[in-house]
Short mmCIF file of N, CA, C and O in Angstrom, two decimals:
data_model
loop_
_atom_site.label_atom_id
_atom_site.label_comp_id
_atom_site.label_asym_id
_atom_site.label_seq_id
_atom_site.Cartn_x
_atom_site.Cartn_y
_atom_site.Cartn_z
N MET A 8 0.84 -1.17 0.00
CA MET A 8 0.00 0.00 0.00
C MET A 8 0.89 1.25 0.00
O MET A 8 1.75 1.40 0.87
N PRO A 9 0.73 2.13 -0.99
CA PRO A 9 1.57 3.33 -1.05
C PRO A 9 1.27 4.26 0.11
O PRO A 9 0.12 4.37 0.55
N ARG A 10 2.33 4.92 0.58
CA ARG A 10 2.10 5.86 1.68
C ARG A 10 1.53 7.16 1.15
O ARG A 10 1.74 7.52 -0.01
N LYS A 11 0.84 7.85 2.02
CA LYS A 11 0.21 9.11 1.67
C LYS A 11 1.28 10.16 1.38
O LYS A 11 2.28 10.26 2.08
N LYS A 12 1.08 10.92 0.32
CA LYS A 12 2.03 11.96 -0.05
C LYS A 12 2.02 13.07 1.01
O LYS A 12 0.98 13.55 1.43
N ILE A 13 3.21 13.46 1.43
CA ILE A 13 3.33 14.55 2.40
C ILE A 13 3.52 15.84 1.61
O ILE A 13 4.41 15.94 0.77
N ASP A 14 2.66 16.80 1.89
CA ASP A 14 2.74 18.09 1.22
C ASP A 14 2.57 19.20 2.26
O ASP A 14 2.54 18.93 3.47
N PHE A 15 2.44 20.44 1.80
CA PHE A 15 2.35 21.55 2.73
C PHE A 15 1.07 21.49 3.57
O PHE A 15 1.06 21.95 4.71
N ASP A 16 0.01 20.90 3.05
CA ASP A 16 -1.21 20.74 3.85
C ASP A 16 -0.97 19.81 5.04
O ASP A 16 -1.49 20.03 6.12
N THR A 17 -0.15 18.79 4.83
CA THR A 17 0.22 17.89 5.93
C THR A 17 1.02 18.66 6.97
O THR A 17 0.77 18.55 8.18
N VAL A 18 1.98 19.47 6.50
CA VAL A 18 2.78 20.30 7.40
C VAL A 18 1.86 21.24 8.18
O VAL A 18 2.01 21.40 9.39
N ARG A 19 0.90 21.83 7.50
CA ARG A 19 -0.05 22.77 8.13
C ARG A 19 -0.80 22.09 9.28
O ARG A 19 -0.90 22.64 10.38
N LYS A 20 -1.32 20.89 9.04
CA LYS A 20 -2.08 20.18 10.08
C LYS A 20 -1.22 19.90 11.30
O LYS A 20 -1.68 20.07 12.44
N ILE A 21 0.02 19.48 11.08
CA ILE A 21 0.91 19.19 12.20
C ILE A 21 1.29 20.47 12.93
O ILE A 21 1.20 20.55 14.16
N ALA A 22 1.73 21.47 12.18
CA ALA A 22 2.21 22.72 12.78
C ALA A 22 1.12 23.41 13.59
O ALA A 22 1.36 23.86 14.72
N LEU A 23 -0.08 23.49 13.04
CA LEU A 23 -1.16 24.19 13.74
C LEU A 23 -1.66 23.41 14.95
O LEU A 23 -2.36 23.96 15.79
N GLY A 24 -1.26 22.16 15.07
CA GLY A 24 -1.58 21.37 16.25
C GLY A 24 -0.64 21.64 17.42
O GLY A 24 -0.89 21.20 18.54
N LEU A 25 0.43 22.37 17.16
CA LEU A 25 1.38 22.72 18.21
C LEU A 25 0.94 24.02 18.89
O LEU A 25 0.33 24.88 18.26
N SER A 26 1.27 24.16 20.15
CA SER A 26 0.86 25.31 20.95
C SER A 26 1.39 26.63 20.40
O SER A 26 2.58 26.73 20.06
N ASP A 27 0.52 27.62 20.30
CA ASP A 27 0.87 28.99 19.91
C ASP A 27 1.37 29.15 18.49
O ASP A 27 1.95 30.18 18.14
N VAL A 28 1.17 28.17 17.63
CA VAL A 28 1.62 28.27 16.24
C VAL A 28 0.53 28.93 15.42
O VAL A 28 -0.65 28.62 15.55
N GLU A 29 0.95 29.87 14.58
CA GLU A 29 0.01 30.50 13.67
C GLU A 29 0.58 30.52 12.26
O GLU A 29 1.79 30.56 12.06
N GLU A 30 -0.32 30.46 11.31
CA GLU A 30 0.10 30.52 9.91
C GLU A 30 0.40 31.96 9.56
O GLU A 30 -0.29 32.88 10.00
N SER A 31 1.44 32.14 8.77
CA SER A 31 1.89 33.49 8.44
C SER A 31 2.56 33.46 7.07
O SER A 31 2.37 32.50 6.31
N THR A 32 3.33 34.49 6.78
CA THR A 32 4.18 34.49 5.59
C THR A 32 5.55 35.03 5.99
O THR A 32 5.68 35.81 6.93
N THR A 33 6.54 34.57 5.27
CA THR A 33 7.90 35.06 5.43
C THR A 33 8.42 35.31 4.03
O THR A 33 8.48 34.39 3.22
N TYR A 34 8.75 36.55 3.75
CA TYR A 34 9.13 36.95 2.39
C TYR A 34 8.11 36.45 1.37
O TYR A 34 8.46 35.88 0.35
N ARG A 35 6.84 36.64 1.69
CA ARG A 35 5.69 36.28 0.85
C ARG A 35 5.51 34.78 0.64
O ARG A 35 4.74 34.35 -0.19
N SER A 36 6.22 33.99 1.40
CA SER A 36 6.10 32.54 1.30
C SER A 36 5.33 32.02 2.52
O SER A 36 5.56 32.50 3.64
N PRO A 37 4.44 31.06 2.33
CA PRO A 37 3.70 30.52 3.46
C PRO A 37 4.64 29.98 4.53
O PRO A 37 5.63 29.31 4.23
N SER A 38 4.32 30.32 5.78
CA SER A 38 5.17 29.89 6.89
C SER A 38 4.34 29.68 8.14
O SER A 38 3.15 30.01 8.18
N PHE A 39 5.00 29.16 9.16
CA PHE A 39 4.40 29.00 10.48
C PHE A 39 5.32 29.63 11.49
O PHE A 39 6.54 29.47 11.40
N LYS A 40 4.73 30.34 12.43
CA LYS A 40 5.52 31.03 13.45
C LYS A 40 4.94 30.75 14.83
O LYS A 40 3.75 30.49 14.97
N VAL A 41 5.82 30.83 15.82
CA VAL A 41 5.42 30.69 17.22
C VAL A 41 5.77 32.01 17.89
O VAL A 41 6.95 32.37 17.97
N ARG A 42 4.74 32.74 18.29
CA ARG A 42 4.95 34.06 18.91
C ARG A 42 5.90 34.91 18.08
O ARG A 42 6.80 35.56 18.60
N GLY A 43 5.72 34.90 16.78
CA GLY A 43 6.52 35.72 15.87
C GLY A 43 7.83 35.11 15.43
O GLY A 43 8.51 35.66 14.56
N LYS A 44 8.22 33.97 15.99
CA LYS A 44 9.48 33.33 15.62
C LYS A 44 9.22 32.24 14.59
O LYS A 44 8.31 31.43 14.73
N LEU A 45 10.06 32.21 13.57
CA LEU A 45 9.89 31.27 12.46
C LEU A 45 10.04 29.82 12.90
O LEU A 45 11.04 29.45 13.51
N LEU A 46 9.04 29.02 12.57
CA LEU A 46 9.07 27.58 12.82
C LEU A 46 9.45 26.85 11.53
O LEU A 46 10.38 26.06 11.50
N ALA A 47 8.71 27.14 10.46
CA ALA A 47 8.94 26.48 9.17
C ALA A 47 8.40 27.36 8.06
O ALA A 47 7.44 28.11 8.26
N VAL A 48 9.00 27.23 6.88
CA VAL A 48 8.61 28.05 5.74
C VAL A 48 8.90 27.28 4.45
O VAL A 48 9.82 26.47 4.41
N ILE A 49 8.13 27.57 3.42
CA ILE A 49 8.46 27.06 2.10
C ILE A 49 9.60 27.94 1.58
O ILE A 49 9.41 29.15 1.43
N PRO A 50 10.77 27.37 1.36
CA PRO A 50 11.90 28.19 0.94
C PRO A 50 11.71 28.71 -0.48
O PRO A 50 11.24 27.98 -1.36
N ILE A 51 12.05 29.97 -0.69
CA ILE A 51 11.91 30.54 -2.03
C ILE A 51 13.25 30.81 -2.69
O ILE A 51 13.31 31.15 -3.86
N HIS A 52 14.34 30.63 -1.94
CA HIS A 52 15.65 30.85 -2.55
C HIS A 52 15.85 29.80 -3.64
O HIS A 52 15.52 28.62 -3.46
N ARG A 53 16.41 30.22 -4.75
CA ARG A 53 16.54 29.34 -5.92
C ARG A 53 17.40 28.11 -5.66
O ARG A 53 17.34 27.13 -6.41
N SER A 54 18.20 28.12 -4.61
CA SER A 54 19.04 26.96 -4.32
C SER A 54 18.26 25.81 -3.70
O SER A 54 18.72 24.67 -3.71
N ALA A 55 17.08 26.09 -3.16
CA ALA A 55 16.25 25.03 -2.55
C ALA A 55 15.51 24.26 -3.64
O ALA A 55 15.05 24.83 -4.63
N GLU A 56 15.40 22.97 -3.43
CA GLU A 56 14.68 22.12 -4.38
C GLU A 56 13.17 22.35 -4.26
O GLU A 56 12.68 22.70 -3.18
N PRO A 57 12.43 22.12 -5.34
CA PRO A 57 10.96 22.20 -5.26
C PRO A 57 10.44 21.20 -4.23
O PRO A 57 11.08 20.17 -3.97
N ASP A 58 9.30 21.50 -3.65
CA ASP A 58 8.65 20.63 -2.65
C ASP A 58 9.52 20.41 -1.41
O ASP A 58 9.56 19.32 -0.84
N SER A 59 10.22 21.47 -1.02
CA SER A 59 11.03 21.43 0.19
C SER A 59 10.39 22.28 1.28
O SER A 59 9.50 23.09 1.01
N LEU A 60 10.89 22.10 2.47
CA LEU A 60 10.46 22.88 3.62
C LEU A 60 11.72 23.27 4.38
O LEU A 60 12.61 22.44 4.56
N ALA A 61 11.81 24.52 4.79
CA ALA A 61 12.91 24.97 5.64
C ALA A 61 12.38 24.98 7.07
O ALA A 61 11.36 25.62 7.35
N VAL A 62 13.05 24.28 7.96
CA VAL A 62 12.60 24.13 9.34
C VAL A 62 13.67 24.66 10.28
O VAL A 62 14.84 24.29 10.17
N SER A 63 13.27 25.51 11.21
CA SER A 63 14.22 26.05 12.20
C SER A 63 14.69 24.94 13.13
O SER A 63 13.88 24.18 13.65
N ILE A 64 15.99 24.88 13.29
CA ILE A 64 16.56 23.81 14.12
C ILE A 64 17.96 24.24 14.58
O ILE A 64 18.63 25.01 13.92
N ASP A 65 18.37 23.70 15.69
CA ASP A 65 19.69 23.93 16.25
C ASP A 65 20.77 23.41 15.28
O ASP A 65 20.58 22.40 14.61
N PHE A 66 21.90 24.10 15.20
CA PHE A 66 22.98 23.70 14.29
C PHE A 66 23.47 22.28 14.55
O PHE A 66 23.75 21.53 13.61
N ASP A 67 23.57 21.88 15.82
CA ASP A 67 24.04 20.53 16.13
C ASP A 67 23.04 19.47 15.69
O ASP A 67 23.41 18.43 15.13
N GLN A 68 21.75 19.73 15.93
CA GLN A 68 20.73 18.77 15.49
C GLN A 68 20.71 18.69 13.97
O GLN A 68 20.53 17.61 13.40
N ARG A 69 20.89 19.85 13.32
CA ARG A 69 20.92 19.85 11.85
C ARG A 69 22.03 18.95 11.35
O ARG A 69 21.81 18.15 10.43
N ALA A 70 23.21 19.04 11.94
CA ALA A 70 24.34 18.21 11.52
C ALA A 70 24.01 16.72 11.65
O ALA A 70 24.36 15.92 10.78
N GLU A 71 23.32 16.37 12.73
CA GLU A 71 22.92 14.97 12.93
C GLU A 71 21.95 14.51 11.84
O GLU A 71 22.10 13.41 11.29
N PHE A 72 20.95 15.34 11.54
CA PHE A 72 19.99 14.98 10.49
C PHE A 72 20.68 14.80 9.14
O PHE A 72 20.41 13.85 8.41
N LEU A 73 21.57 15.72 8.81
CA LEU A 73 22.28 15.65 7.53
C LEU A 73 23.15 14.40 7.44
O LEU A 73 23.24 13.79 6.37
N ALA A 74 23.75 14.01 8.54
CA ALA A 74 24.60 12.82 8.55
C ALA A 74 23.79 11.53 8.49
O ALA A 74 24.17 10.57 7.81
N GLU A 75 22.65 11.51 9.18
CA GLU A 75 21.85 10.29 9.28
C GLU A 75 20.97 10.04 8.07
O GLU A 75 20.72 8.88 7.72
N ALA A 76 20.45 11.09 7.44
CA ALA A 76 19.52 10.89 6.32
C ALA A 76 19.71 11.98 5.25
O ALA A 76 18.84 12.83 5.05
N PRO A 77 20.86 11.98 4.55
CA PRO A 77 21.12 13.02 3.56
C PRO A 77 20.19 12.99 2.36
O PRO A 77 20.12 13.95 1.60
N ASP A 78 19.46 11.90 2.19
CA ASP A 78 18.47 11.85 1.11
C ASP A 78 17.23 12.66 1.48
O ASP A 78 16.56 13.21 0.60
N VAL A 79 16.93 12.78 2.77
CA VAL A 79 15.74 13.49 3.24
C VAL A 79 16.06 14.94 3.60
O VAL A 79 15.34 15.86 3.23
N TYR A 80 17.15 15.13 4.33
CA TYR A 80 17.54 16.45 4.82
C TYR A 80 18.73 16.94 4.03
O TYR A 80 19.65 16.17 3.73
N TYR A 81 18.72 18.23 3.69
CA TYR A 81 19.85 18.77 2.95
C TYR A 81 20.05 20.23 3.29
O TYR A 81 19.28 20.84 4.04
N LEU A 82 21.10 20.78 2.72
CA LEU A 82 21.48 22.16 2.99
C LEU A 82 22.12 22.70 1.72
O LEU A 82 22.79 21.95 1.00
N THR A 83 21.89 23.95 1.43
CA THR A 83 22.60 24.60 0.33
C THR A 83 23.46 25.70 0.92
O THR A 83 23.27 26.10 2.08
N ASP A 84 24.40 26.19 0.15
CA ASP A 84 25.30 27.23 0.64
C ASP A 84 24.54 28.43 1.22
O ASP A 84 24.96 29.03 2.20
N HIS A 85 23.42 28.76 0.62
CA HIS A 85 22.64 29.91 1.07
C HIS A 85 22.20 29.77 2.53
O HIS A 85 22.12 30.76 3.26
N TYR A 86 21.89 28.57 2.97
CA TYR A 86 21.32 28.34 4.30
C TYR A 86 22.34 27.95 5.37
O TYR A 86 21.96 27.75 6.52
N VAL A 87 23.59 27.83 5.01
CA VAL A 87 24.61 27.35 5.94
C VAL A 87 24.65 28.16 7.24
O VAL A 87 24.77 27.59 8.33
N ASN A 88 24.53 29.47 7.17
CA ASN A 88 24.66 30.32 8.35
C ASN A 88 23.35 30.53 9.11
O ASN A 88 23.33 31.28 10.08
N TYR A 89 22.28 29.91 8.67
CA TYR A 89 20.99 30.05 9.33
C TYR A 89 20.65 28.77 10.09
O TYR A 89 20.95 27.68 9.63
N PRO A 90 20.00 28.89 11.23
CA PRO A 90 19.64 27.69 12.01
C PRO A 90 18.41 27.00 11.41
O PRO A 90 17.33 26.97 12.00
N VAL A 91 18.57 26.45 10.21
CA VAL A 91 17.49 25.73 9.53
C VAL A 91 18.07 24.51 8.83
O VAL A 91 19.25 24.45 8.53
N VAL A 92 17.18 23.57 8.57
CA VAL A 92 17.51 22.43 7.73
C VAL A 92 16.44 22.38 6.64
O VAL A 92 15.28 22.71 6.88
N LEU A 93 16.85 22.01 5.45
CA LEU A 93 15.91 21.84 4.34
C LEU A 93 15.47 20.38 4.31
O LEU A 93 16.28 19.48 4.52
N VAL A 94 14.19 20.18 4.03
CA VAL A 94 13.60 18.84 4.07
C VAL A 94 12.91 18.57 2.74
O VAL A 94 12.13 19.40 2.27
N ARG A 95 13.17 17.41 2.17
CA ARG A 95 12.46 16.98 0.96
C ARG A 95 11.16 16.32 1.42
O ARG A 95 11.17 15.20 1.93
N LEU A 96 10.05 17.03 1.22
CA LEU A 96 8.76 16.53 1.72
C LEU A 96 8.38 15.20 1.08
O LEU A 96 7.70 14.38 1.71
N SER A 97 8.82 14.96 -0.14
CA SER A 97 8.45 13.71 -0.82
C SER A 97 9.16 12.49 -0.22
O SER A 97 8.74 11.36 -0.47
N LEU A 98 10.21 12.73 0.58
CA LEU A 98 10.97 11.60 1.12
C LEU A 98 10.85 11.41 2.63
O LEU A 98 11.23 10.37 3.15
N ILE A 99 10.34 12.40 3.33
CA ILE A 99 10.25 12.28 4.79
C ILE A 99 9.02 11.47 5.18
O ILE A 99 7.97 11.55 4.52
N HIS A 100 9.15 10.67 6.21
CA HIS A 100 8.02 9.91 6.73
C HIS A 100 7.22 10.79 7.67
O HIS A 100 7.76 11.70 8.31
N LEU A 101 5.95 10.53 7.79
CA LEU A 101 5.06 11.35 8.60
C LEU A 101 5.53 11.45 10.05
O LEU A 101 5.57 12.55 10.61
N ASP A 102 5.91 10.35 10.65
CA ASP A 102 6.38 10.38 12.04
C ASP A 102 7.64 11.23 12.18
O ASP A 102 7.81 11.96 13.16
N ALA A 103 8.54 11.15 11.21
CA ALA A 103 9.77 11.95 11.25
C ALA A 103 9.44 13.44 11.12
O ALA A 103 10.06 14.27 11.78
N LEU A 104 8.47 13.77 10.29
CA LEU A 104 8.06 15.16 10.13
C LEU A 104 7.45 15.69 11.43
O LEU A 104 7.76 16.81 11.87
N LYS A 105 6.62 14.88 12.07
CA LYS A 105 6.04 15.29 13.36
C LYS A 105 7.14 15.53 14.39
O LYS A 105 7.11 16.53 15.11
N ASP A 106 8.12 14.62 14.45
CA ASP A 106 9.23 14.78 15.39
C ASP A 106 10.04 16.03 15.07
O ASP A 106 10.42 16.79 15.97
N LEU A 107 10.31 16.26 13.80
CA LEU A 107 11.09 17.42 13.38
C LEU A 107 10.39 18.73 13.75
O LEU A 107 11.02 19.64 14.29
N LEU A 108 9.10 18.82 13.48
CA LEU A 108 8.38 20.04 13.82
C LEU A 108 8.29 20.24 15.33
O LEU A 108 8.32 21.37 15.81
N GLY A 109 8.20 19.15 16.07
CA GLY A 109 8.23 19.25 17.53
C GLY A 109 9.57 19.77 18.02
O GLY A 109 9.64 20.61 18.92
N MET A 110 10.66 19.29 17.44
CA MET A 110 11.99 19.78 17.79
C MET A 110 12.13 21.26 17.43
O MET A 110 12.71 22.04 18.19
N ALA A 111 11.61 21.62 16.27
CA ALA A 111 11.66 23.02 15.83
C ALA A 111 10.88 23.90 16.80
O ALA A 111 11.34 24.99 17.17
N TRP A 112 9.73 23.42 17.25
CA TRP A 112 8.93 24.19 18.21
C TRP A 112 9.72 24.40 19.50
O TRP A 112 9.77 25.51 20.03
N ARG A 113 10.36 23.35 20.00
CA ARG A 113 11.16 23.48 21.22
C ARG A 113 12.34 24.43 21.00
O ARG A 113 12.69 25.22 21.88
N PHE A 114 12.94 24.39 19.82
CA PHE A 114 14.07 25.26 19.51
C PHE A 114 13.65 26.73 19.51
O PHE A 114 14.31 27.57 20.12
N VAL A 115 12.56 27.06 18.83
CA VAL A 115 12.18 28.48 18.73
C VAL A 115 11.55 29.01 20.01
O VAL A 115 11.52 30.22 20.20
N THR A 116 11.06 28.13 20.87
CA THR A 116 10.46 28.61 22.11
C THR A 116 11.41 28.56 23.29
O THR A 116 11.08 29.04 24.37
N ALA A 117 12.59 27.97 23.10
CA ALA A 117 13.56 27.87 24.19
C ALA A 117 14.07 29.26 24.57
O ALA A 117 14.29 30.10 23.70
N LYS A 118 14.22 29.47 25.86
CA LYS A 118 14.79 30.74 26.32
C LYS A 118 16.30 30.68 26.13
O LYS A 118 16.96 29.79 26.61
N LYS A 119 16.81 31.65 25.40
CA LYS A 119 18.25 31.75 25.15
C LYS A 119 18.86 32.73 26.13
O LYS A 119 18.23 33.70 26.52
N PRO A 120 20.10 32.49 26.54
CA PRO A 120 20.76 33.46 27.41
C PRO A 120 20.79 34.83 26.75
O PRO A 120 21.15 34.96 25.59
N GLY A 121 20.35 35.84 27.47
CA GLY A 121 20.32 37.18 26.92
C GLY A 121 19.18 37.42 25.94
O GLY A 121 19.09 38.48 25.34
N GLY A 122 18.31 36.42 25.76
CA GLY A 122 17.17 36.58 24.88
C GLY A 122 17.51 36.55 23.40
O GLY A 122 16.69 36.86 22.56
N LYS A 123 18.72 36.16 23.04
CA LYS A 123 19.13 36.17 21.64
C LYS A 123 19.37 34.75 21.16
O LYS A 123 19.80 33.89 21.90
N ARG A 124 19.11 34.53 19.88
CA ARG A 124 19.43 33.25 19.26
C ARG A 124 20.89 33.26 18.86
O ARG A 124 21.43 34.28 18.46
N THR A 125 21.52 32.12 18.92
CA THR A 125 22.89 32.01 18.47
C THR A 125 22.90 31.86 16.96
O THR A 125 22.21 31.02 16.41
N VAL A 126 23.68 32.70 16.29
CA VAL A 126 23.82 32.62 14.84
C VAL A 126 25.30 32.60 14.50
O VAL A 126 26.13 32.96 15.30
N ARG A 127 25.59 32.22 13.30
CA ARG A 127 26.99 32.07 12.92
C ARG A 127 27.52 33.22 12.08
O ARG A 127 28.61 33.13 11.56
N LYS A 128 26.77 34.26 11.90
CA LYS A 128 27.31 35.42 11.23
C LYS A 128 26.65 36.66 11.81
O LYS A 128 25.57 36.61 12.35
N GLU A 129 27.33 37.79 11.68
CA GLU A 129 26.83 39.01 12.30
C GLU A 129 25.55 39.49 11.64
O GLU A 129 24.64 39.93 12.31
N SER A 130 25.45 39.44 10.37
CA SER A 130 24.27 39.90 9.66
C SER A 130 23.26 38.77 9.62
O SER A 130 23.41 37.82 8.87
N TYR A 131 22.23 38.87 10.41
CA TYR A 131 21.23 37.81 10.53
C TYR A 131 19.99 38.22 9.75
O TYR A 131 19.21 39.03 10.19
N ARG A 132 19.82 37.62 8.58
CA ARG A 132 18.66 37.95 7.78
C ARG A 132 18.30 36.72 6.97
O ARG A 132 19.11 36.23 6.19
N PHE A 133 17.09 36.24 7.15
CA PHE A 133 16.64 35.09 6.37
C PHE A 133 16.40 35.54 4.95
O PHE A 133 15.76 36.55 4.71
N GLY A 134 16.85 34.78 4.01
CA GLY A 134 16.65 35.08 2.59
C GLY A 134 15.88 33.98 1.92
O GLY A 134 16.34 33.39 0.98
N TYR A 135 14.72 33.67 2.42
CA TYR A 135 13.93 32.57 1.87
C TYR A 135 13.34 32.99 0.57
O TYR A 135 12.83 32.32 -0.19
#
């Protein structure tokens, strides 16, 4: 039996089931935010593959995902300095997507020392 195709509507159902998540836009692209902080967005940068999702995540967790499942999770040069991982929606399993969005929710809602997120470059601007 073929598995159900995962698309942005699937992402929407999962994301909106998390506490304080609201649908929004980021650079005119559909996104989800938690109290104004980016959770996930459809990437619009030309380096991202079609049918991908950019998900906010800690740099260390991103490295683990990239090492464990490079067919599902990927990164392009444009996103290296941002705390996100790109996900191929056509290859991720539903349970993995639920876990990933839960991790992203914990990441964006975590209290950071000094109230700031850690980034790897001085100019912090998402270019989705």
